[in-house]
C-alpha cells in the first residue's frame, strides 16, 4: 500500500516545496521588473520565459551537466551541503524552480503591469518607499493573479516528466514521482496501476483548479461590495 | 516591516530545508539497477529473496546502456544487472565496481509476429507489405537491440527493413508495442513470452542454443551503501530457487564464472 502511494506523495511534496520557493523567488523578480527600469530589462523578462519554450530534454541535458560534482553548481552543493544533485530529490527541486519559474512570474507580472499607474504614483507622492508600495499597494490588488500563479506552478511541477526523467534516475522513494511512475508502470505492462495513478492525478488536478476558481469568484464578488 | 518579511522568508526557507532533509534520511531498500529484459524474472527472484532474508529490494529498470551511463555519473545503486557483459566490464575498468562482474544467465533473441511464421518464411514475411512496422530496442543502448541489428545484418535484411524499424528505448518498450499490437514484427528477449502472456501472436526463437552473445552479468557497485547485503543478493542469483525462476522465463543459467 505504501509503495503505491509513494510516487503520489513525492509529487505533491515536490510541487509544494517548489511552489513555496518559487513564490519567494518569483515575487522578488516581479518586484524588480515592475518597480525599476534599467538597461536589459526586456532581456531579463525574456529569460524568465525561456523555460516555457525550451524543450524539457534540453533543460534536462544542461542540468545534468551542471549537476556533475566537478561543475560549478554541482560542486557548490556537494561541498556546502554534502548533497549530490543528480539522482536526488534536491536536484528535482532545483530543476522545478527553473522550469516552473515562468508560470509563477508571468501571471503576477502581467497583472501588476495592468494596474493603473496612479496606484503606484499616488503611493509615491504620499512618501511611501518602493518596497512598501509594492507590498502594501500593488500586491493586495493582484491577489487573484497570485493565486493563479501559485496554482499554475504547482500543477506544472506535478505534471513535469521530461526533465525529471533525465536527471532523476527513477529512484523509488526519492525521484520516482507520479508522472515518472506512470511511465514506469506502463512499460512494465502494469496497466491497472498506471490507470489508478492517472485517474488520481486527473481528479486531483480538476479538484484543485475548481477550488481555486471558487476562491477567486468569492474574492471578486466580495470586492464589489465597496 | 521589512524585518518582519525577512523573518517570514527565512523561516519559510528553513522549513523547506527541513522538509527536504526528511526526504533524504529515510531508510533505503537495496537498489538494483536492472536491464529491462530481466525486470520480471529478477523481480520474482527479489520477492523470494525478501521472503527469505526480510530485506526489501527496489528495482530501477532501463536499458543496460542508460543504466551504465547513470552509474558512471554517480547514480546511487547497489547492484547492476546488465543484459551483456560489455557495460559491467567497462565500469569495472573505470573503478566503479567492487569486484569483477559474474555471468549468471544467458539470454536469447526472440521474434514475435502477428502473422504465422516459420524460420524459412521469415525473410519473405519481413519484406512483404503485410509487415509495416518492425520494433527493436535501440541498438545503441540495449544489448537486445544490438543483437537484433546484428542478426539483420547477418541475414542481409538490414538495408531492406531499415525503413520499417521502430525503436523502443529499451526491450520493455518493445514489449509494450507488442502488447498494444501496434507493430507486426518485433525483436525482443526470450523473457518476453512469459512477460506478455496474454498477447496473441506467434513466437519464434531465433537465437542459437549456446548463445554466448548475450551473457547476462551482475556486479556490486562501489557506490553501494551496504555491500554485505549486495553480495548476499548477488550470491542468491546462483541458488536453485533463482535458477528455477530463470528457466521458467526461458533463460539457461550458468555456473559461477568470472570473466576477466
Tab-separated table of C-alpha atoms in Angstrom:
chain	number	residue	atom	x	y	z
A	1	UNK	CA	0.000	0.000	0.000
A	2	UNK	CA	2.794	2.355	0.933
A	3	UNK	CA	4.670	1.589	-2.271
A	4	UNK	CA	1.601	2.581	-4.271
A	5	UNK	CA	1.147	5.996	-2.621
A	6	UNK	CA	4.861	6.864	-2.515
A	7	UNK	CA	5.079	8.426	-6.009
A	8	UNK	CA	1.933	10.496	-5.447
A	9	UNK	CA	3.158	11.781	-2.072
A	10	UNK	CA	6.529	12.538	-3.642
A	11	UNK	CA	4.865	14.516	-6.459
A	12	UNK	CA	2.829	16.601	-4.014
A	13	UNK	CA	5.894	17.158	-1.817
A	14	UNK	CA	7.979	18.288	-4.784
A	15	UNK	CA	5.259	20.578	-6.136
A	16	UNK	CA	4.564	22.137	-2.706
A	17	UNK	CA	8.207	22.857	-1.947
A	18	UNK	CA	8.846	24.166	-5.448
A	19	UNK	CA	5.760	26.417	-5.394
A	20	UNK	CA	6.633	27.881	-1.988
A	21	UNK	CA	10.225	28.584	-3.002
A	22	UNK	CA	9.100	29.917	-6.362
A	23	UNK	CA	6.675	32.302	-4.655
A	24	UNK	CA	9.573	33.846	-2.763
A	25	UNK	CA	11.848	33.937	-5.794
A	26	UNK	CA	9.050	34.985	-8.154
A	27	UNK	CA	7.844	37.889	-6.016
A	28	UNK	CA	11.377	39.215	-5.911
A	29	UNK	CA	11.683	39.077	-9.713
A	30	UNK	CA	8.266	40.709	-10.141
A	31	UNK	CA	9.313	43.456	-7.721
A	32	UNK	CA	12.470	44.186	-9.677
A	33	UNK	CA	10.743	44.043	-13.051
A	34	UNK	CA	7.773	46.203	-12.058
A	35	UNK	CA	9.399	48.876	-9.887
A	36	UNK	CA	12.679	49.516	-11.642
A	37	UNK	CA	13.637	50.358	-15.171
A	38	UNK	CA	17.115	49.569	-16.384
A	39	UNK	CA	19.071	48.560	-19.413
A	40	UNK	CA	18.457	44.918	-20.298
A	41	UNK	CA	15.021	44.783	-18.653
A	42	UNK	CA	13.454	43.240	-21.750
A	43	UNK	CA	16.186	40.621	-21.871
A	44	UNK	CA	15.520	39.735	-18.242
A	45	UNK	CA	11.809	39.381	-18.988
A	46	UNK	CA	12.609	37.124	-21.934
A	47	UNK	CA	14.940	34.990	-19.825
A	48	UNK	CA	12.134	34.333	-17.362
A	49	UNK	CA	10.016	32.881	-20.177
A	50	UNK	CA	12.780	30.770	-21.729
A	51	UNK	CA	11.854	27.582	-19.794
A	52	UNK	CA	8.413	27.837	-21.407
A	53	UNK	CA	9.697	27.368	-24.929
A	54	UNK	CA	12.768	25.281	-24.221
A	55	UNK	CA	12.284	21.549	-24.850
A	56	UNK	CA	12.444	19.759	-21.490
A	57	UNK	CA	15.188	17.483	-22.770
A	58	UNK	CA	17.464	20.453	-23.455
A	59	UNK	CA	16.940	21.706	-19.924
A	60	UNK	CA	17.467	18.200	-18.556
A	61	UNK	CA	20.683	17.812	-20.514
A	62	UNK	CA	22.195	21.109	-19.336
A	63	UNK	CA	21.120	20.446	-15.761
A	64	UNK	CA	22.713	17.004	-15.855
A	65	UNK	CA	26.000	18.546	-16.953
A	66	UNK	CA	25.894	21.315	-14.345
A	67	UNK	CA	24.941	18.899	-11.567
A	68	UNK	CA	28.141	16.963	-12.037
A	69	UNK	CA	30.395	17.161	-8.995
A	70	UNK	CA	33.150	18.921	-10.875
A	71	UNK	CA	30.848	21.548	-12.372
A	72	UNK	CA	30.047	24.885	-10.725
A	73	UNK	CA	26.580	24.199	-9.353
A	74	UNK	CA	27.249	20.585	-8.523
A	75	UNK	CA	30.457	21.222	-6.604
A	76	UNK	CA	28.820	24.118	-4.694
A	77	UNK	CA	26.115	21.872	-3.369
A	78	UNK	CA	28.471	18.982	-2.842
A	79	UNK	CA	30.901	20.982	-0.693
A	80	UNK	CA	28.402	23.102	1.194
A	81	UNK	CA	25.556	20.677	1.845
A	82	UNK	CA	27.207	17.338	1.038
A	83	UNK	CA	24.400	16.707	-1.396
A	84	UNK	CA	24.725	15.171	-4.823
A	85	UNK	CA	22.271	16.921	-7.090
A	86	UNK	CA	21.850	14.371	-9.863
A	87	UNK	CA	19.545	11.483	-8.946
A	88	UNK	CA	18.324	13.256	-5.804
A	89	UNK	CA	15.169	14.995	-4.608
A	90	UNK	CA	17.128	18.237	-4.145
A	91	UNK	CA	18.096	18.146	-7.810
A	92	UNK	CA	14.436	17.814	-8.756
A	93	UNK	CA	13.558	20.848	-6.625
A	94	UNK	CA	16.192	22.946	-8.381
A	95	UNK	CA	15.025	21.735	-11.791
A	96	UNK	CA	11.411	22.539	-10.852
A	97	UNK	CA	12.411	26.050	-9.783
A	98	UNK	CA	13.790	26.681	-13.247
A	99	UNK	CA	11.096	25.175	-15.422
A	100	UNK	CA	8.121	26.424	-13.381
A	101	UNK	CA	9.521	29.955	-12.938
A	102	UNK	CA	7.608	31.467	-15.899
A	103	UNK	CA	4.347	30.050	-14.525
A	104	UNK	CA	4.881	31.951	-11.284
A	105	UNK	CA	6.324	35.201	-12.627
A	106	UNK	CA	4.277	35.839	-15.783
A	107	UNK	CA	0.741	35.948	-14.289
A	108	UNK	CA	1.885	38.169	-11.426
A	109	UNK	CA	3.895	40.438	-13.679
A	110	UNK	CA	1.159	40.999	-16.266
A	111	UNK	CA	-1.397	41.650	-13.516
A	112	UNK	CA	0.874	44.250	-11.905
A	113	UNK	CA	1.604	45.888	-15.227
A	114	UNK	CA	-2.120	46.156	-15.877
A	115	UNK	CA	-2.746	48.041	-12.659
A	116	UNK	CA	-3.418	51.772	-13.171
A	117	UNK	CA	-0.173	53.713	-12.878
A	118	UNK	CA	-1.939	56.076	-10.492
A	119	UNK	CA	-1.791	53.403	-7.750
A	120	UNK	CA	1.980	53.457	-7.772
A	121	UNK	CA	2.289	57.174	-8.300
A	122	UNK	CA	-0.118	58.244	-5.536
A	123	UNK	CA	1.702	55.973	-3.106
A	124	UNK	CA	5.000	57.603	-4.087
A	125	UNK	CA	3.580	61.109	-3.663
A	126	UNK	CA	2.429	60.089	-0.175
A	127	UNK	CA	6.055	59.312	0.623
A	128	UNK	CA	5.933	55.513	0.584
A	129	UNK	CA	9.094	53.634	-0.369
A	130	UNK	CA	9.271	51.316	-3.382
A	131	UNK	CA	9.128	48.165	-1.296
A	132	UNK	CA	6.296	49.496	0.824
A	133	UNK	CA	4.306	50.400	-2.281
A	134	UNK	CA	4.937	47.006	-3.766
A	135	UNK	CA	3.863	45.086	-0.667
A	136	UNK	CA	1.002	47.215	0.573
A	137	UNK	CA	-0.472	48.679	-2.607
A	138	UNK	CA	0.376	46.525	-5.628
A	139	UNK	CA	0.316	43.004	-4.207
A	140	UNK	CA	-3.100	43.234	-2.482
A	141	UNK	CA	-4.606	44.347	-5.783
A	142	UNK	CA	-3.435	41.322	-7.719
A	143	UNK	CA	-4.468	38.569	-5.308
A	144	UNK	CA	-6.366	36.513	-7.909
A	145	UNK	CA	-3.284	36.597	-10.151
A	146	UNK	CA	-1.080	35.438	-7.277
A	147	UNK	CA	-3.401	32.528	-6.599
A	148	UNK	CA	-3.443	31.661	-10.307
A	149	UNK	CA	0.362	31.845	-10.455
A	150	UNK	CA	0.775	29.520	-7.473
A	151	UNK	CA	-1.732	27.027	-8.838
A	152	UNK	CA	-0.147	27.043	-12.294
A	153	UNK	CA	3.332	26.449	-10.852
A	154	UNK	CA	2.025	23.673	-8.626
A	155	UNK	CA	0.159	21.954	-11.441
A	156	UNK	CA	3.057	22.311	-13.862
A	157	UNK	CA	5.513	20.797	-11.387
A	158	UNK	CA	3.198	17.850	-10.741
A	159	UNK	CA	2.982	17.242	-14.468
A	160	UNK	CA	6.654	17.638	-15.359
A	161	UNK	CA	8.090	14.485	-16.879
A	162	UNK	CA	10.935	15.040	-19.341
A	163	UNK	CA	13.368	16.885	-17.083
A	164	UNK	CA	12.677	14.658	-14.088
A	165	UNK	CA	13.271	11.523	-16.133
A	166	UNK	CA	16.603	12.869	-17.358
A	167	UNK	CA	18.064	13.987	-14.061
A	168	UNK	CA	16.082	11.929	-11.577
A	169	UNK	CA	17.015	8.359	-12.317
A	170	UNK	CA	13.575	6.953	-11.475
A	171	UNK	CA	14.602	6.002	-7.911
A	172	UNK	CA	11.713	4.751	-5.751
A	173	UNK	CA	11.072	6.961	-2.735
A	174	UNK	CA	13.453	9.656	-3.959
A	175	UNK	CA	12.848	10.702	-7.549
A	176	UNK	CA	10.099	8.386	-8.808
A	177	UNK	CA	7.340	10.965	-8.883
A	178	UNK	CA	3.840	10.162	-10.124
A	179	UNK	CA	4.404	11.212	-13.745
A	180	UNK	CA	7.516	9.008	-13.987
A	181	UNK	CA	5.810	6.172	-12.079
A	182	UNK	CA	3.007	6.082	-14.642
A	183	UNK	CA	5.544	5.728	-17.455
A	184	UNK	CA	7.326	3.037	-15.442
A	185	UNK	CA	4.152	1.020	-14.848
A	186	UNK	CA	3.036	1.298	-18.476
A	187	UNK	CA	6.419	-0.010	-19.621
A	188	UNK	CA	6.196	-2.898	-17.175
A	189	UNK	CA	2.697	-3.594	-18.565
A	190	UNK	CA	1.083	-2.972	-15.159
A	191	UNK	CA	-1.869	-1.190	-16.743
A	192	UNK	CA	-4.017	-1.323	-13.588
A	193	UNK	CA	-1.506	0.619	-11.511
A	194	UNK	CA	-0.902	3.075	-14.339
A	195	UNK	CA	-4.687	3.614	-14.612
A	196	UNK	CA	-5.001	4.253	-10.876
A	197	UNK	CA	-2.201	6.808	-10.828
A	198	UNK	CA	-3.546	8.597	-13.895
A	199	UNK	CA	-7.099	8.833	-12.589
A	200	UNK	CA	-5.951	10.085	-9.190
A	201	UNK	CA	-3.805	12.786	-10.795
A	202	UNK	CA	-6.619	13.764	-13.137
A	203	UNK	CA	-9.191	14.177	-10.362
A	204	UNK	CA	-6.696	15.943	-8.136
A	205	UNK	CA	-5.938	18.471	-10.880
A	206	UNK	CA	-9.639	19.110	-11.566
A	207	UNK	CA	-10.363	19.453	-7.839
A	208	UNK	CA	-7.542	21.923	-7.209
A	209	UNK	CA	-8.441	24.083	-10.195
A	210	UNK	CA	-12.150	24.115	-9.258
A	211	UNK	CA	-11.370	25.176	-5.683
A	212	UNK	CA	-9.138	27.943	-6.979
A	213	UNK	CA	-11.800	29.354	-9.255
A	214	UNK	CA	-14.420	29.187	-6.494
A	215	UNK	CA	-11.998	31.100	-4.268
A	216	UNK	CA	-11.372	33.667	-6.984
A	217	UNK	CA	-15.074	34.249	-7.610
A	218	UNK	CA	-15.692	34.808	-3.897
A	219	UNK	CA	-12.855	37.344	-3.796
A	220	UNK	CA	-14.173	39.259	-6.769
A	221	UNK	CA	-17.757	39.362	-5.539
A	222	UNK	CA	-16.722	40.437	-2.051
A	223	UNK	CA	-14.553	43.196	-3.505
A	224	UNK	CA	-17.564	44.632	-5.335
A	225	UNK	CA	-19.286	45.378	-2.018
A	226	UNK	CA	-17.201	48.540	-1.664
B	1	UNK	CA	8.021	45.908	8.231
B	2	UNK	CA	10.944	44.853	6.051
B	3	UNK	CA	12.406	42.996	9.007
B	4	UNK	CA	9.182	41.024	9.522
B	5	UNK	CA	9.208	39.992	5.888
B	6	UNK	CA	12.828	38.846	6.072
B	7	UNK	CA	11.951	36.861	9.164
B	8	UNK	CA	8.996	35.224	7.443
B	9	UNK	CA	11.002	34.370	4.341
B	10	UNK	CA	13.959	32.950	6.265
B	11	UNK	CA	11.716	30.832	8.483
B	12	UNK	CA	9.916	29.525	5.402
B	13	UNK	CA	13.326	28.788	3.879
B	14	UNK	CA	14.479	26.854	6.942
B	15	UNK	CA	11.200	24.958	6.955
B	16	UNK	CA	11.760	23.995	3.342
B	17	UNK	CA	15.288	22.796	4.021
B	18	UNK	CA	13.943	20.727	6.895
B	19	UNK	CA	11.364	19.081	4.675
B	20	UNK	CA	13.919	18.247	2.012
B	21	UNK	CA	16.287	16.692	4.551
B	22	UNK	CA	13.480	14.408	5.717
B	23	UNK	CA	13.130	13.150	2.169
B	24	UNK	CA	16.792	12.110	2.189
B	25	UNK	CA	17.150	10.483	5.584
B	26	UNK	CA	14.537	7.734	5.074
B	27	UNK	CA	15.981	4.178	5.232
B	28	UNK	CA	16.528	2.798	1.745
B	29	UNK	CA	15.970	-0.701	0.418
B	30	UNK	CA	18.589	-2.478	-1.647
B	31	UNK	CA	18.678	-0.674	-5.001
B	32	UNK	CA	19.183	-2.890	-8.001
B	33	UNK	CA	19.670	-1.357	-11.435
B	34	UNK	CA	18.247	-3.982	-13.759
B	35	UNK	CA	18.248	-4.321	-17.544
B	36	UNK	CA	14.676	-4.080	-18.853
B	37	UNK	CA	14.601	-7.592	-20.284
B	38	UNK	CA	15.350	-9.067	-16.869
B	39	UNK	CA	12.889	-6.996	-14.842
B	40	UNK	CA	10.124	-9.538	-14.262
B	41	UNK	CA	12.369	-12.590	-13.643
B	42	UNK	CA	14.631	-10.745	-11.208
B	43	UNK	CA	11.621	-9.128	-9.534
B	44	UNK	CA	10.264	-12.618	-8.857
B	45	UNK	CA	13.660	-13.662	-7.519
B	46	UNK	CA	13.746	-10.483	-5.439
B	47	UNK	CA	10.379	-11.326	-3.853
B	48	UNK	CA	11.701	-14.742	-2.854
B	49	UNK	CA	14.844	-13.072	-1.513
B	50	UNK	CA	12.752	-10.671	0.584
B	51	UNK	CA	10.686	-13.553	1.930
B	52	UNK	CA	13.821	-15.479	2.883
B	53	UNK	CA	16.014	-12.681	4.266
B	54	UNK	CA	13.461	-9.950	5.195
B	55	UNK	CA	15.388	-7.381	3.186
B	56	UNK	CA	13.412	-5.211	0.762
B	57	UNK	CA	14.634	-4.697	-2.784
B	58	UNK	CA	13.857	-1.811	-5.149
B	59	UNK	CA	14.317	-2.186	-8.888
B	60	UNK	CA	15.207	0.580	-11.299
B	61	UNK	CA	14.860	-0.681	-14.848
B	62	UNK	CA	16.043	0.837	-18.100
B	63	UNK	CA	18.220	-0.298	-20.974
B	64	UNK	CA	21.669	-1.546	-19.909
B	65	UNK	CA	23.349	1.363	-21.695
B	66	UNK	CA	21.274	4.007	-19.915
B	67	UNK	CA	21.868	2.400	-16.504
B	68	UNK	CA	25.597	2.163	-17.093
B	69	UNK	CA	25.715	5.864	-18.040
B	70	UNK	CA	23.804	6.746	-14.881
B	71	UNK	CA	26.201	4.694	-12.759
B	72	UNK	CA	29.132	6.429	-14.403
B	73	UNK	CA	27.512	9.736	-13.344
B	74	UNK	CA	27.131	8.696	-9.726
B	75	UNK	CA	23.704	7.063	-9.548
B	76	UNK	CA	23.115	5.621	-6.059
B	77	UNK	CA	22.624	1.952	-6.919
B	78	UNK	CA	23.876	-1.096	-5.008
B	79	UNK	CA	23.921	-3.629	-7.832
B	80	UNK	CA	23.920	-3.547	-11.618
B	81	UNK	CA	22.400	-6.394	-13.605
B	82	UNK	CA	23.090	-5.974	-17.289
B	83	UNK	CA	21.941	-7.864	-20.383
B	84	UNK	CA	25.514	-8.135	-21.582
B	85	UNK	CA	28.994	-8.136	-20.075
B	86	UNK	CA	30.326	-5.177	-22.067
B	87	UNK	CA	28.784	-2.488	-19.829
B	88	UNK	CA	29.735	-4.030	-16.432
B	89	UNK	CA	33.284	-4.653	-17.671
B	90	UNK	CA	33.598	-1.003	-18.765
B	91	UNK	CA	32.505	0.073	-15.298
B	92	UNK	CA	34.994	-2.278	-13.637
B	93	UNK	CA	37.781	-0.778	-15.750
B	94	UNK	CA	36.697	2.680	-14.539
B	95	UNK	CA	36.795	1.537	-10.939
B	96	UNK	CA	33.060	1.858	-10.313
B	97	UNK	CA	32.571	-1.743	-9.166
B	98	UNK	CA	33.526	-3.717	-6.082
B	99	UNK	CA	34.671	-6.808	-7.975
B	100	UNK	CA	34.609	-8.356	-11.420
B	101	UNK	CA	31.177	-8.966	-12.948
B	102	UNK	CA	29.792	-12.508	-12.925
B	103	UNK	CA	27.674	-14.200	-15.586
B	104	UNK	CA	24.529	-15.675	-14.084
B	105	UNK	CA	22.481	-16.478	-17.195
B	106	UNK	CA	22.494	-16.492	-20.967
B	107	UNK	CA	19.794	-14.655	-22.887
B	108	UNK	CA	18.404	-15.209	-26.345
B	109	UNK	CA	16.729	-13.265	-29.109
B	110	UNK	CA	13.041	-13.923	-29.632
B	111	UNK	CA	10.950	-12.862	-32.564
B	112	UNK	CA	7.261	-12.002	-32.226
B	113	UNK	CA	4.997	-11.883	-35.246
B	114	UNK	CA	1.326	-11.008	-35.643
B	115	UNK	CA	1.096	-13.475	-38.509
B	116	UNK	CA	2.006	-17.185	-38.512
B	117	UNK	CA	5.691	-17.571	-39.044
B	118	UNK	CA	8.360	-20.167	-39.703
B	119	UNK	CA	12.125	-19.825	-39.959
B	120	UNK	CA	12.176	-20.395	-43.702
B	121	UNK	CA	9.446	-17.832	-44.445
B	122	UNK	CA	10.960	-15.195	-42.196
B	123	UNK	CA	12.783	-13.321	-44.920
B	124	UNK	CA	9.771	-13.225	-47.208
B	125	UNK	CA	7.375	-12.186	-44.464
B	126	UNK	CA	9.516	-9.349	-43.204
B	127	UNK	CA	9.827	-7.939	-46.719
B	128	UNK	CA	6.125	-8.245	-47.566
B	129	UNK	CA	3.666	-5.357	-47.468
B	130	UNK	CA	1.754	-7.043	-44.623
B	131	UNK	CA	4.561	-6.076	-42.260
B	132	UNK	CA	4.670	-2.287	-41.975
B	133	UNK	CA	6.395	-1.728	-38.660
B	134	UNK	CA	9.123	-3.776	-37.019
B	135	UNK	CA	10.039	-2.997	-33.434
B	136	UNK	CA	13.514	-3.343	-31.998
B	137	UNK	CA	15.182	-1.894	-28.927
B	138	UNK	CA	17.622	0.971	-29.522
B	139	UNK	CA	20.827	-0.774	-30.653
B	140	UNK	CA	22.998	1.959	-29.159
B	141	UNK	CA	21.668	1.426	-25.658
B	142	UNK	CA	20.125	-2.034	-25.397
B	143	UNK	CA	22.064	-5.287	-25.855
B	144	UNK	CA	18.972	-6.949	-27.344
B	145	UNK	CA	18.627	-4.136	-29.863
B	146	UNK	CA	22.267	-4.510	-30.817
B	147	UNK	CA	21.815	-8.284	-31.196
B	148	UNK	CA	18.692	-7.790	-33.334
B	149	UNK	CA	20.515	-5.352	-35.607
B	150	UNK	CA	23.450	-7.773	-35.957
B	151	UNK	CA	21.037	-10.595	-36.773
B	152	UNK	CA	19.515	-8.490	-39.562
B	153	UNK	CA	22.967	-7.645	-40.903
B	154	UNK	CA	23.952	-11.329	-40.895
B	155	UNK	CA	20.837	-12.228	-42.854
B	156	UNK	CA	21.248	-9.298	-45.279
B	157	UNK	CA	17.979	-7.799	-44.155
B	158	UNK	CA	19.031	-4.528	-42.505
B	159	UNK	CA	19.107	-2.296	-45.584
B	160	UNK	CA	15.689	-3.576	-46.729
B	161	UNK	CA	13.974	-3.396	-43.356
B	162	UNK	CA	15.571	-0.202	-42.073
B	163	UNK	CA	12.645	1.972	-43.153
B	164	UNK	CA	10.166	-0.193	-41.281
B	165	UNK	CA	12.061	-0.125	-37.990
B	166	UNK	CA	10.562	1.418	-34.866
B	167	UNK	CA	12.930	1.905	-31.940
B	168	UNK	CA	11.985	1.356	-28.321
B	169	UNK	CA	14.088	2.961	-25.570
B	170	UNK	CA	14.534	-0.486	-24.136
B	171	UNK	CA	13.225	-4.008	-24.588
B	172	UNK	CA	10.243	-3.352	-22.313
B	173	UNK	CA	9.061	-0.585	-24.578
B	174	UNK	CA	9.263	-3.081	-27.449
B	175	UNK	CA	7.123	-5.423	-25.343
B	176	UNK	CA	4.704	-2.530	-24.882
B	177	UNK	CA	4.471	-2.171	-28.674
B	178	UNK	CA	3.772	-5.896	-28.946
B	179	UNK	CA	1.156	-5.760	-26.212
B	180	UNK	CA	-0.640	-2.792	-27.764
B	181	UNK	CA	-0.493	-4.520	-31.140
B	182	UNK	CA	0.911	-1.525	-32.988
B	183	UNK	CA	3.645	-3.443	-34.816
B	184	UNK	CA	3.558	-6.531	-36.993
B	185	UNK	CA	7.004	-7.867	-36.103
B	186	UNK	CA	9.237	-7.360	-33.087
B	187	UNK	CA	12.663	-8.435	-31.844
B	188	UNK	CA	12.600	-8.958	-28.119
B	189	UNK	CA	14.119	-11.082	-25.355
B	190	UNK	CA	13.184	-14.667	-24.504
B	191	UNK	CA	11.662	-13.497	-21.248
B	192	UNK	CA	9.014	-11.595	-23.229
B	193	UNK	CA	6.990	-14.736	-23.890
B	194	UNK	CA	6.394	-15.156	-20.171
B	195	UNK	CA	6.139	-11.423	-19.541
B	196	UNK	CA	3.387	-10.784	-22.117
B	197	UNK	CA	1.348	-13.926	-21.563
B	198	UNK	CA	-1.960	-12.638	-22.928
B	199	UNK	CA	-0.668	-11.431	-26.262
B	200	UNK	CA	-1.883	-13.375	-29.263
B	201	UNK	CA	0.637	-13.895	-31.997
B	202	UNK	CA	3.470	-16.162	-32.892
B	203	UNK	CA	6.824	-16.562	-31.227
B	204	UNK	CA	9.991	-17.763	-32.930
B	205	UNK	CA	13.233	-18.401	-31.118
B	206	UNK	CA	15.990	-17.122	-33.386
B	207	UNK	CA	18.921	-17.490	-31.034
B	208	UNK	CA	21.288	-20.409	-31.250
B	209	UNK	CA	21.369	-22.806	-28.313
B	210	UNK	CA	24.707	-21.724	-26.923
B	211	UNK	CA	24.118	-18.050	-27.485
B	212	UNK	CA	27.194	-16.526	-25.978
B	213	UNK	CA	26.419	-13.128	-27.449
B	214	UNK	CA	24.121	-12.278	-24.599
B	215	UNK	CA	25.762	-13.286	-21.313
B	216	UNK	CA	23.882	-11.514	-18.529
B	217	UNK	CA	26.199	-10.081	-15.892
B	218	UNK	CA	25.738	-8.970	-12.298
B	219	UNK	CA	28.105	-6.796	-10.291
B	220	UNK	CA	28.136	-4.958	-6.938
B	221	UNK	CA	28.887	-1.252	-7.324
B	222	UNK	CA	31.448	0.659	-5.291
B	223	UNK	CA	28.841	3.331	-4.536
B	224	UNK	CA	26.749	0.780	-2.654
B	225	UNK	CA	25.977	1.767	0.918
B	226	UNK	CA	25.513	-1.825	2.042
B	227	UNK	CA	27.966	-4.102	0.295
B	228	UNK	CA	27.374	-7.103	2.562
B	229	UNK	CA	23.689	-7.300	1.620
B	230	UNK	CA	24.503	-6.552	-2.017
B	231	UNK	CA	26.782	-9.587	-2.187
B	232	UNK	CA	24.098	-11.617	-0.405
B	233	UNK	CA	21.698	-10.770	-3.230
B	234	UNK	CA	24.335	-11.427	-5.875
B	235	UNK	CA	25.017	-14.897	-4.494
B	236	UNK	CA	21.284	-15.570	-4.243
B	237	UNK	CA	21.070	-15.345	-8.039
B	238	UNK	CA	23.105	-18.545	-8.238
B	239	UNK	CA	20.913	-20.561	-5.866
B	240	UNK	CA	18.490	-23.233	-7.027
B	241	UNK	CA	15.359	-21.164	-6.309
B	242	UNK	CA	16.678	-18.399	-8.557
B	243	UNK	CA	17.741	-20.795	-11.309
B	244	UNK	CA	14.240	-22.293	-11.282
B	245	UNK	CA	12.681	-18.889	-11.890
B	246	UNK	CA	15.203	-18.044	-14.604
B	247	UNK	CA	14.499	-21.244	-16.531
B	248	UNK	CA	10.752	-20.568	-16.243
B	249	UNK	CA	11.373	-17.368	-18.184
B	250	UNK	CA	13.439	-19.197	-20.767
B	251	UNK	CA	16.968	-18.454	-19.595
B	252	UNK	CA	19.731	-21.004	-19.332
B	253	UNK	CA	21.686	-20.304	-16.169
B	254	UNK	CA	25.410	-20.544	-15.796
B	255	UNK	CA	27.660	-21.739	-13.039
B	256	UNK	CA	29.835	-19.286	-11.127
B	257	UNK	CA	32.056	-17.887	-13.835
B	258	UNK	CA	34.115	-14.742	-13.579
B	259	UNK	CA	35.099	-13.115	-16.855
B	260	UNK	CA	38.309	-11.106	-16.818
